[in-house]
Coordinates of C-alpha atoms and ligand atoms in Angstrom, one line a residue:
X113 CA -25.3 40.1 -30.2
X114 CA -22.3 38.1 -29.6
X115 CA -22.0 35.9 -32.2
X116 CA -22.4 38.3 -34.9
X117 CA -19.6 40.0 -33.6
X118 CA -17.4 36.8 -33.7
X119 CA -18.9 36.3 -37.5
X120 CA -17.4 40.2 -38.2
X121 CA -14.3 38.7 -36.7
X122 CA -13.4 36.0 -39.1
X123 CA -14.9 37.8 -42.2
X124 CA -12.3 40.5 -41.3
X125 CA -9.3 38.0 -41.0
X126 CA -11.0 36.5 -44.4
X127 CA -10.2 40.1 -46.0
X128 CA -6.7 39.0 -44.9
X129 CA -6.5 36.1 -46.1
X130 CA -7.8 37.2 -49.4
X131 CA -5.3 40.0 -49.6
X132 CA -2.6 38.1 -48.7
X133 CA -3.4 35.3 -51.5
X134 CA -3.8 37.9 -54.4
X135 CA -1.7 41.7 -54.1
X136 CA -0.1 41.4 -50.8
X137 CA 3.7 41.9 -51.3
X138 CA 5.9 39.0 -49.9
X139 CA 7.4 41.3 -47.0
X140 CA 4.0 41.0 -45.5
X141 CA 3.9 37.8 -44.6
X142 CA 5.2 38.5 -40.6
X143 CA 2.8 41.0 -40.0
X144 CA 0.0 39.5 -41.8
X145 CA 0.6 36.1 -39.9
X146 CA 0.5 37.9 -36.6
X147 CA -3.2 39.8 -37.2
X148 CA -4.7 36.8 -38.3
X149 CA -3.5 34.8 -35.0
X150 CA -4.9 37.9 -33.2
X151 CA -8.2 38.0 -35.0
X152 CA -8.8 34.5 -34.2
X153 CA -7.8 34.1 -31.0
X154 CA -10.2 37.3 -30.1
X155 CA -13.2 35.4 -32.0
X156 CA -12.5 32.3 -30.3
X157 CA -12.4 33.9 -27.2
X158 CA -15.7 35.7 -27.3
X159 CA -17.2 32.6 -28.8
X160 CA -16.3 30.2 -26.2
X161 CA -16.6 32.2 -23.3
X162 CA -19.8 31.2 -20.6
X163 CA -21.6 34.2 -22.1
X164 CA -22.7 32.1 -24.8
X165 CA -23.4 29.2 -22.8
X166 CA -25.6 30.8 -21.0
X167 CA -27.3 32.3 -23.9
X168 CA -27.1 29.1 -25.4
X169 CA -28.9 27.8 -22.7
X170 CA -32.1 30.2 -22.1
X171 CA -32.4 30.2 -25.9
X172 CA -32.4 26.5 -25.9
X173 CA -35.8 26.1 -23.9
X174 CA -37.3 29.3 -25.9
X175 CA -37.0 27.1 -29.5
X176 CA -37.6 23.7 -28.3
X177 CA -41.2 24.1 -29.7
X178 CA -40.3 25.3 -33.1
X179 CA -39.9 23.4 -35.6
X180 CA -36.7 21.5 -37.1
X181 CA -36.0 23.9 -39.8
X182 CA -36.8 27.7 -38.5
X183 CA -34.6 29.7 -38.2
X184 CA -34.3 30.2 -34.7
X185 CA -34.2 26.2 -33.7
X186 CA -31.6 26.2 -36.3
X187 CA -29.3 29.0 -34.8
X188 CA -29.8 27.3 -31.3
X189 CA -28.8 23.8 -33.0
X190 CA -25.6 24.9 -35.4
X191 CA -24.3 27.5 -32.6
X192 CA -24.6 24.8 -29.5
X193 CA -22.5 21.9 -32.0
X194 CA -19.9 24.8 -32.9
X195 CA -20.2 25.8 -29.3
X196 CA -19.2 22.1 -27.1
X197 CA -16.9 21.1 -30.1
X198 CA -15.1 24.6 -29.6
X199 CA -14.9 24.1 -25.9
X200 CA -14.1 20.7 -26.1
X201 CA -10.7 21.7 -27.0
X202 CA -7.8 23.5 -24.3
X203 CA -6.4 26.6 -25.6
X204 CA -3.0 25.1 -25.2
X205 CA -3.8 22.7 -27.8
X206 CA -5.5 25.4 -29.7
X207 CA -2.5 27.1 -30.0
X208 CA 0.2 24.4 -30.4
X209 CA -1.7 23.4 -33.1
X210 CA -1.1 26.7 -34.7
X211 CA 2.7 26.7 -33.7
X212 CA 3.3 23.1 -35.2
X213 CA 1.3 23.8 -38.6
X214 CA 3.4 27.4 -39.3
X215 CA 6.9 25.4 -38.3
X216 CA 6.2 22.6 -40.6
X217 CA 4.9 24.5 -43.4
X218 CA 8.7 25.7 -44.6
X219 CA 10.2 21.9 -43.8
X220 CA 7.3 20.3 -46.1
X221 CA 7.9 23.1 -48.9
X222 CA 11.7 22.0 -48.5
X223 CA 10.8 18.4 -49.0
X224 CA 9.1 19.0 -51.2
X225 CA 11.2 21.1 -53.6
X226 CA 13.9 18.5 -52.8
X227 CA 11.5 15.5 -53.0
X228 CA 12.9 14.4 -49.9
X229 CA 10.8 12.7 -47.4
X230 CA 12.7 12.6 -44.0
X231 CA 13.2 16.3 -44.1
X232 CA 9.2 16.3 -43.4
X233 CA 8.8 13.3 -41.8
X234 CA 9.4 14.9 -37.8
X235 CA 6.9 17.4 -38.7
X236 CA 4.1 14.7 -39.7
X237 CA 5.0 12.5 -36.4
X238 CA 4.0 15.5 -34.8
X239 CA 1.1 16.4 -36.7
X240 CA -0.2 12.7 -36.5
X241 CA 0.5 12.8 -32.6
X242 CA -1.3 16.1 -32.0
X243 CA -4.9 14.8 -34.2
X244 CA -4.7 12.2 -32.0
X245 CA -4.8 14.3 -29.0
X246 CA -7.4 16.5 -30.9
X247 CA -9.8 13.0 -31.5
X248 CA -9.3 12.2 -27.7
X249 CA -10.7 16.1 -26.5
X250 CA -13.4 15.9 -28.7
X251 CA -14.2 12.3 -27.9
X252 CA -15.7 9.1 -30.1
X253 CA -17.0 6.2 -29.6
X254 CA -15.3 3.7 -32.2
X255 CA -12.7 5.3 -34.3
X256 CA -10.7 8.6 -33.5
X257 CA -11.5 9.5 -37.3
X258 CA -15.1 9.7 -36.3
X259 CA -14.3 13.3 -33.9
X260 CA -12.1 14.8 -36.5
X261 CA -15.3 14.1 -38.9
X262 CA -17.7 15.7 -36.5
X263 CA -15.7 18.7 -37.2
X264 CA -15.7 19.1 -40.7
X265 CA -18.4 16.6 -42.3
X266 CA -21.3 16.3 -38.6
X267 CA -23.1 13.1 -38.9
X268 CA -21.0 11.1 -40.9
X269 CA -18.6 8.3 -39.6
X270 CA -15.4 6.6 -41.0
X271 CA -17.3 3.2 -41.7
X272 CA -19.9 5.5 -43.9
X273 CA -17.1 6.7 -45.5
X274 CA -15.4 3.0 -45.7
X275 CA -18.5 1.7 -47.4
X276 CA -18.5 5.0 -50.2
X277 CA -15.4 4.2 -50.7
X278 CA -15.4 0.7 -51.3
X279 CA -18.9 1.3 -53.4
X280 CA -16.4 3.6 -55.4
X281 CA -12.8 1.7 -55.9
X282 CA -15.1 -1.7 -57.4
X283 CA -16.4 0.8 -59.6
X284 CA -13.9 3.2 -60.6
X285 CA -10.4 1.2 -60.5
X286 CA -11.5 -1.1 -63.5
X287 CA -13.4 2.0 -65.7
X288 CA -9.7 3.4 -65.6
X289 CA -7.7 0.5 -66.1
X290 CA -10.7 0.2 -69.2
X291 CA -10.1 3.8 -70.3
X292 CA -6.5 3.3 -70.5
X293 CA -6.9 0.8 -72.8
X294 CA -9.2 3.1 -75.4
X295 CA -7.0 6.4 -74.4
X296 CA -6.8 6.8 -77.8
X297 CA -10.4 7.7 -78.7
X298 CA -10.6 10.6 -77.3
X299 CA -7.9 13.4 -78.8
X300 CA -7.3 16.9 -76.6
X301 CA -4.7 18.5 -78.5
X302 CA -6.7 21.0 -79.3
X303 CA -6.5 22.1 -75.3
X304 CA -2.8 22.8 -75.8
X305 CA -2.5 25.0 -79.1
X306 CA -2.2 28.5 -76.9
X307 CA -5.0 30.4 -76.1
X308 CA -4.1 34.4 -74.6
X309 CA -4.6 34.3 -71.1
X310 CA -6.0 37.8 -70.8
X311 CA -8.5 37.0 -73.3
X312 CA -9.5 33.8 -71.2
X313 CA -9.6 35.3 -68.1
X314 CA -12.5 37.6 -69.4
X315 CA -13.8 35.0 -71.4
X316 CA -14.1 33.0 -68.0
X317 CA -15.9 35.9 -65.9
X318 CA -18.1 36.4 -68.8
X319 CA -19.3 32.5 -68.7
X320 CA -19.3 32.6 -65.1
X321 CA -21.7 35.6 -64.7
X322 CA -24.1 33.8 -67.4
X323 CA -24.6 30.9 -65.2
X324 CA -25.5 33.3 -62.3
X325 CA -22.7 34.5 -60.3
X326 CA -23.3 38.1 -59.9
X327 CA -20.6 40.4 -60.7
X328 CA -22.6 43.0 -58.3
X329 CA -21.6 41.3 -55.2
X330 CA -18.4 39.4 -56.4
X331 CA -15.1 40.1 -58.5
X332 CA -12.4 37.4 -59.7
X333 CA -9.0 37.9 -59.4
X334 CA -5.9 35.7 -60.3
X335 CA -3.8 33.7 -57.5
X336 CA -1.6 30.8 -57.8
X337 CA -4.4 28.5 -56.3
X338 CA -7.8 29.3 -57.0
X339 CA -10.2 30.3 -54.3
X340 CA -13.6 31.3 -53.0
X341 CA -13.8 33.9 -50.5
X342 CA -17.5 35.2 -48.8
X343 CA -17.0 38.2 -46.8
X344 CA -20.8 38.8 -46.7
X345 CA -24.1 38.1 -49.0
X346 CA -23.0 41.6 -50.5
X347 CA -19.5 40.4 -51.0
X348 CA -18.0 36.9 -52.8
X349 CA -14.8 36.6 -54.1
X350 CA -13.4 34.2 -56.8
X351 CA -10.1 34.2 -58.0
X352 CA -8.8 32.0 -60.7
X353 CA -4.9 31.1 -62.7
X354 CA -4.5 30.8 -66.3
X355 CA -1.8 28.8 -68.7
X356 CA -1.6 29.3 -72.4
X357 CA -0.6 26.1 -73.0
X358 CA -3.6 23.9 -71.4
X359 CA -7.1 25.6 -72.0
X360 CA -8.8 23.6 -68.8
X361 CA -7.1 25.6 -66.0
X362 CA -8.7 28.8 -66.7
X363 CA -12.1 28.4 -67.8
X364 CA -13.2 25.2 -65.5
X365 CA -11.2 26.8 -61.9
X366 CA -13.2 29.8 -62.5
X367 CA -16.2 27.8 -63.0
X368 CA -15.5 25.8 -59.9
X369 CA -14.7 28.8 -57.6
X370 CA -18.1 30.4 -59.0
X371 CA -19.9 27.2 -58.1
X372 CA -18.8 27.9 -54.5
X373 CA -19.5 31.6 -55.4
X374 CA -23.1 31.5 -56.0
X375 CA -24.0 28.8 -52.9
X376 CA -22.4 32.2 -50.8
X377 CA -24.4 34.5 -52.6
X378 CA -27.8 32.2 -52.4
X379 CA -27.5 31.8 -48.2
X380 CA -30.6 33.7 -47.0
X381 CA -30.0 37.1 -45.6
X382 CA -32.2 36.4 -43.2
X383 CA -29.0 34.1 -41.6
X384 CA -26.5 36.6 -42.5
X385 CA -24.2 37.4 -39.4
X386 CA -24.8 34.0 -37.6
X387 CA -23.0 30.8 -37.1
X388 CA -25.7 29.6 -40.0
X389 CA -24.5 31.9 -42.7
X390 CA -21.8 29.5 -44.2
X391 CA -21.8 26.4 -46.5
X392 CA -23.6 23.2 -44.7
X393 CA -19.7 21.2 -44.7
X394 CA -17.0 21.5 -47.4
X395 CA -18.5 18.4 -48.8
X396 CA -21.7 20.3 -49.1
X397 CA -20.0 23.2 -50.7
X398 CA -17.3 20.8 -52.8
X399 CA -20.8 19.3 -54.4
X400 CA -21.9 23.2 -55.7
X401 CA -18.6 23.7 -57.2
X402 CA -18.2 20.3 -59.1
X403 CA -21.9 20.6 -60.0
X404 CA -21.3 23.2 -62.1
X405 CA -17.6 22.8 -62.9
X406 CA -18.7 19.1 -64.3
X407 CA -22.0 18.1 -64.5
X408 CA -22.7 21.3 -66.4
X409 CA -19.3 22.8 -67.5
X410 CA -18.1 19.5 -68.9
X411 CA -21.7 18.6 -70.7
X412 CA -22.4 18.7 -74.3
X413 CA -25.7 20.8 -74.0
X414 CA -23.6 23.4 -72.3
X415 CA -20.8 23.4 -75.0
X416 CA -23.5 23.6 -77.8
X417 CA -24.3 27.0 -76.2
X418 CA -20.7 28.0 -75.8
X419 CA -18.9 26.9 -78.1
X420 CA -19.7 29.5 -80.8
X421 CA -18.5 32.3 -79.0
X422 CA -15.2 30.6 -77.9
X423 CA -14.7 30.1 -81.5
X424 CA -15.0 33.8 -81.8
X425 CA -12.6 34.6 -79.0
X426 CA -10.4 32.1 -79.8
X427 CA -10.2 32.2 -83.7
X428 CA -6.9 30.6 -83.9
X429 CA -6.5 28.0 -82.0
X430 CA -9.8 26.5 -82.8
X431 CA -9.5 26.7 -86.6
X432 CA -11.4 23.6 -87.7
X433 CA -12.4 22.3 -84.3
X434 CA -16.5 21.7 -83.3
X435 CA -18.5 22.0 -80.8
X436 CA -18.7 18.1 -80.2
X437 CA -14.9 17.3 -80.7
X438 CA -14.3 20.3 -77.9
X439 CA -16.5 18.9 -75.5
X440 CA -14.6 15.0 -75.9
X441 CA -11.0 16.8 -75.4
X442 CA -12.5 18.4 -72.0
X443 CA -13.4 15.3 -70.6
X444 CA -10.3 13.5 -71.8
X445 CA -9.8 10.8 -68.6
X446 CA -5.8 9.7 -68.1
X447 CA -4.1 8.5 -64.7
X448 CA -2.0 11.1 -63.7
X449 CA -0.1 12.3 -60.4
X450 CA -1.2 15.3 -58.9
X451 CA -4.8 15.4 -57.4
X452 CA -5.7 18.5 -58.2
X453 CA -4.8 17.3 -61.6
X454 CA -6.8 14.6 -61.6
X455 CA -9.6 14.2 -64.3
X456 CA -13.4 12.8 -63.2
X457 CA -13.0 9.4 -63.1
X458 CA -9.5 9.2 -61.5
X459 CA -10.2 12.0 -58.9
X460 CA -11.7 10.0 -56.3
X461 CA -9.0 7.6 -56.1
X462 CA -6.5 9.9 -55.3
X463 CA -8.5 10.7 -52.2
X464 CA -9.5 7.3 -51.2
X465 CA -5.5 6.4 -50.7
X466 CA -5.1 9.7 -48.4
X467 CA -8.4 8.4 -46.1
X468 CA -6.6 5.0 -46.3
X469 CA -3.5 6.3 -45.2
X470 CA -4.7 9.1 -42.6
X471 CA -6.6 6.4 -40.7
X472 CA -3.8 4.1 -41.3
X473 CA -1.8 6.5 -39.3
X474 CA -4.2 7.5 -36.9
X475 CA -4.9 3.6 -35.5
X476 CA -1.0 3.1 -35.5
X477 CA -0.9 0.9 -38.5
X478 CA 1.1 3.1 -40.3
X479 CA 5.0 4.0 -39.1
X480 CA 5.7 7.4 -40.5
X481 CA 9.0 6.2 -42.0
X482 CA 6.5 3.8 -44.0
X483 CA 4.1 6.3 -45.4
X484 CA 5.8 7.0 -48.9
X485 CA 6.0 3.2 -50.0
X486 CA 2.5 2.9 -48.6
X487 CA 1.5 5.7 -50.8
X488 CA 3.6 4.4 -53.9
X489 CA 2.1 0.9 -53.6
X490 CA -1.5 1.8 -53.0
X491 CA -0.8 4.5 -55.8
X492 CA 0.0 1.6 -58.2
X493 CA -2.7 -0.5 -57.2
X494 CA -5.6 2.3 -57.5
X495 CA -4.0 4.7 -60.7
X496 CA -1.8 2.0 -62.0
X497 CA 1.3 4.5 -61.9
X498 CA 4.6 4.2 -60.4
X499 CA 5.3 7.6 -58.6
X500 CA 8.8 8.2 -59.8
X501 CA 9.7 10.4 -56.5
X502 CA 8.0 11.9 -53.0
X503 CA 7.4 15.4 -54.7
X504 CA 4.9 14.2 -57.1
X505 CA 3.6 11.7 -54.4
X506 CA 3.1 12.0 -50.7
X507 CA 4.4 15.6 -50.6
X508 CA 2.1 16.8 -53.6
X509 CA -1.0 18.6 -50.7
X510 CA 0.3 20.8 -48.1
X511 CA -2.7 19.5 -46.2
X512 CA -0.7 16.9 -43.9
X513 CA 1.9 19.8 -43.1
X514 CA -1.1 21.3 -40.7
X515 CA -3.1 19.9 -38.7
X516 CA -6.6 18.7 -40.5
X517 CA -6.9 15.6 -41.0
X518 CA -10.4 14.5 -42.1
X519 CA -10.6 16.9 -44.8
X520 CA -9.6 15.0 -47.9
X521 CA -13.2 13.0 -47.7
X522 CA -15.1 16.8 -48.9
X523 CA -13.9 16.1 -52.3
X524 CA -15.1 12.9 -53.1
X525 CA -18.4 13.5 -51.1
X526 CA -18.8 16.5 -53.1
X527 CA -18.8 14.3 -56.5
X528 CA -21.2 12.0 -54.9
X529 CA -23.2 14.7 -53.4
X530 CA -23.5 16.5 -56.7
X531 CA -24.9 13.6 -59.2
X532 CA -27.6 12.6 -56.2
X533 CA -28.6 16.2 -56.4
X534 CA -28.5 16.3 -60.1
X535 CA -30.8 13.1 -60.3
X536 CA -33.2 15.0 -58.4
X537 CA -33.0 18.0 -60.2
X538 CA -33.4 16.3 -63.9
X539 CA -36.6 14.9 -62.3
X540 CA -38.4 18.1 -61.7
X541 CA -36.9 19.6 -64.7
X542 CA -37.2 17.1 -67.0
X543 CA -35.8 19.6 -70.3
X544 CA -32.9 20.5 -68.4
X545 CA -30.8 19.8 -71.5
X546 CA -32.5 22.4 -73.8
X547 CA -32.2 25.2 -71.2
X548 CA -28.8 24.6 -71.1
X549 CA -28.5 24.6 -74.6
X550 CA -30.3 27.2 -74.4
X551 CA -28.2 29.4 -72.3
X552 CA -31.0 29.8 -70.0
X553 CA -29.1 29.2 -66.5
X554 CA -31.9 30.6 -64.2
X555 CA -34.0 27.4 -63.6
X556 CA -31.3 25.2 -62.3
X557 CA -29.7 28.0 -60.4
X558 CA -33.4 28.9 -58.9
X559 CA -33.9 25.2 -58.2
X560 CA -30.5 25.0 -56.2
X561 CA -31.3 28.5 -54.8
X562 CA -34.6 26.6 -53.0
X563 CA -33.6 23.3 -52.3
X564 CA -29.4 23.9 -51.2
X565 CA -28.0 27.7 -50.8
X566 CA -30.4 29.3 -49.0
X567 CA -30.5 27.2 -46.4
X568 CA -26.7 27.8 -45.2
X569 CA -25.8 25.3 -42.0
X570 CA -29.5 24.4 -41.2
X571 CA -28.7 21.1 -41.9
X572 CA -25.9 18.4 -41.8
X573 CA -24.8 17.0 -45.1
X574 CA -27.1 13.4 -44.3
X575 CA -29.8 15.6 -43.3
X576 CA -29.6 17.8 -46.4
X577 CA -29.3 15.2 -48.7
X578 CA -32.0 13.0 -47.1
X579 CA -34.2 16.1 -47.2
X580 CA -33.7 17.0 -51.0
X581 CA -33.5 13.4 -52.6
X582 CA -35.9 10.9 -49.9
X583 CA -32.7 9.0 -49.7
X584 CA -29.3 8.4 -47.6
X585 CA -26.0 9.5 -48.9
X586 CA -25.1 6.9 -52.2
X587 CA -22.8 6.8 -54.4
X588 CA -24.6 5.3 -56.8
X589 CA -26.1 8.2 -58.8
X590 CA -22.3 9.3 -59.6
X591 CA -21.2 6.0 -60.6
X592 CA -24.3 5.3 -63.1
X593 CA -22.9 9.1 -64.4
X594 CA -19.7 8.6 -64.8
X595 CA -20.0 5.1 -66.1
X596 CA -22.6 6.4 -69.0
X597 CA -20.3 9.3 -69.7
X598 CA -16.8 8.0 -70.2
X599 CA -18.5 4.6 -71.2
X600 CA -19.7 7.1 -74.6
X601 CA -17.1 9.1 -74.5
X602 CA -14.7 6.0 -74.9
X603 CA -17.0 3.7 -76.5
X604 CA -16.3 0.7 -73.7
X605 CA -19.9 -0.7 -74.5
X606 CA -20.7 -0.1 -71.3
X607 CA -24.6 -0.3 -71.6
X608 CA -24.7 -4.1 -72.2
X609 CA -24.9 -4.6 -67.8
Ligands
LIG144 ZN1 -13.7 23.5 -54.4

């Protein structure tokens, strides 16, 4: 059929893509830019051609009777969303897209290098111009931020978002300013005293293929910026980076990537090679990955299993150190620049300013030659830093030199997606803890085997969430976690309200 054809298409070009991140050599990034446009443009092509919406059609009346969740109603549903939205946008756009987001990508690396602004700023007035053109072909009825969305989070609206957010900053900004006033309880030195990188990079597969990511059907590699890669059930990629100066980068990346990992290895077969097979949203997948990057990686039940053997790897460096002091310089929390950077706590404030400013800029509010002391400002008023120049603030992401806006939002509704899932799942296993402890991995992964991966795109992230919990997308499971966390970690007192 058709459309697992066009799924054999873009699993190719993500052999590519993968190649090209890890061993390809630099001369092959012509070439390799060239087959990837071709690949596309062929699988967009034979996606959106009248084939399929004919097919779409007829199949449409065969499943209206089935129920919600089959598999069938399910194709129909995901393949007819993917299927108007595609259509919904000209191939000139299409491909002027792809023109603008390969010109600017050298001008925002040179501004960035150079930390200077107006080299990228023609290239973001063009980028901001042409979302807006991509909001008007897909159509909304309030804000254009609602179409660009529909594309990467379906159901959810920028006045959801608004009202996370907000739920969020009245949280979060004062648990930092409190933190920054105790940073001195909690000590990670420790993190920095050198660790080998070749012995953490095994020391990081081996954790990673204890918690369930299965080295039968997946291999890590290093690259510069770590990465998931599916091309298949029988084929998930992780890569990872290391430093032996700073401990975290390794070990939690690799946990993070495996997150995503084992989500792609859990999606039934029985959806492989169809528009299903795939994560429900990058929110949805963003919420594996910190799930077991954070709520398990960075918990002391899981560094009372650990702990011993990294003591054994890393005899040296953790000379006098314990389990319990380990686990506190992990989680130290500190306002710092760089987003990807960013601890627990401070992480989602560095994405609420980007969904500020994108829809700031969207709606007109926003001049482009104003962005960067927009950014500084609401930088301040969020993280409490000044931003000493452009390179460690509005150029840090290469995200605004293409095209997508909307996609910042993932992260955060990952975070929030994650601690409503892990409220759920401490309720049916209520000695979570002591498996952990345990080294016993299999029940959790089991229960998000059932209740999340196998499911792939069946459902949107509201309707996934709704399903699993009995409730509506909240963030207040994440901010009762973070609060008791950092409130211990920290000793702010925090249980007195
Ligand atoms: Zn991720």
């Amino acid at each position: 059929m058709i459309l697992a054809e066009v799924v054999d298409l873009h699993r190719a070009g993500a052999v590519l893509d993968w190649d090209q991140e890890t061993y390809m050599p630099p001369g092959g990034v012509q070439n390799r830019s060239e087959q990837a446009s071709t690949l596309s443009e062929v699988a967009h092509r034979r996606f959106t051609s009248d084939e399929v919406g004919r097919l779409l059609d007829d199949a449409e009346g065969a499943v209206a009777k089935m129920p919600f969740d089959s598999d069938e109603a399910s194709l129909v549903r995901v393949t007819r969303r993917d299927y108007d939205l595609a259509r919904k946008l000209p191939a000139e756009l299409v491909a002027e897209i792809a023109r603008s987001s390969s010109a600017a990508r050298p001008f925002w690396q040179q501004a960035r290098r150079e930390a200077n602004f107006a080299i990228f700023a023609p290239y973001l007035e063009k980028n901001i111009e042409l979302n807006k053109r991509v909001a008007e072909a897909l159509g909304y009825e309030k804000r254009p931020y609602d179409a660009l969305l529909n594309r990467t989070e379906p159901g959810l609206t920028a006045d959801q978002l608004e009202a996370i957010f907000a739920e969020l900053k009245a949280a979060i900004v004062p648990l930092v300013a409190d933190i920054k006033r105790h940073a001195d309880a909690v000590d990670d030195s420790v993190l920095h005293r050198g660790f080998d990188p070749d012995k953490q990079i095994r020391y990081a597969l081996d954790t990673v293929a204890a918690l369930g990511y299965d080295l039968e059907r997946g291999r890590q590699d290093i690259s510069t910026h770590p990465f998931s890669i599916a091309f298949g059930p029988g084929d998930v990629r992780i890569t990872t980076r290391v430093n032996r100066d700073f401990f975290n980068e390794c070990l939690f990346g690799s946990i993070h990537e495996a997150g995503h990992g084992m989500y792609f290895q859990g999606i039934g077969r029985n959806l492989d090679r169809t528009t299903v097979w795939d994560g429900a949203s990058p929110g949805v997948h963003e919420s594996q990955s910190r799930l077991w990057e954070n709520l398990v990686g960075r918990s002391l039940p899981f560094w009372h299993y650990f702990f011993p053997s990294l003591r054994k790897t890393f005899t040296e460096p953790l000379e006098g150190v314990d389990a319990e002091a380990f686990y506190r310089a992990v989680n130290k929390s500190y306002p710092s620049f760089i987003r990807v950077e960013a601890d627990e706590v401070t992480y989602n404030l560095h994405v609420l300013l980007r969904f500020e400013l994108e829809n700031d800029m969207l709606e007109g509010r926003l001049k482009v030659r104003d962005v960067p002391e927009a950014w500084n400002e609401l930088f301040k008023s969020y993280i409490g830093l000044d931003v000493p120049n452009d390179r460690e603030g509005v150029l840090q992401d290469i995200h605004w030199s293409f095209v997508g806006f909307a996609e910042f939002p993932g992260y955060t509704l990952g975070n929030v997606i994650s601690a409503q899932l892990m409220e759920k799942i401490r309720s049916d296993i209520t000695d979570l803890d002591a498996h952990i402890e345990r080294g016993e991995f299999a029940t959790l992964l089991g229960w998000l085997q059932e209740h999340v991966y196998k499911h792939g795109r069946k459902f949107t992230p509201g309707e996934l969430v709704e399903r699993v919990t009995g409730g509506p997308l909240t963030p207040k499971p994440w901010i009762a976690y973070v609060r008791k966390k950092f409130g211990a970690l920290y000793g702010l007192g925090l249980d007195r309200d």
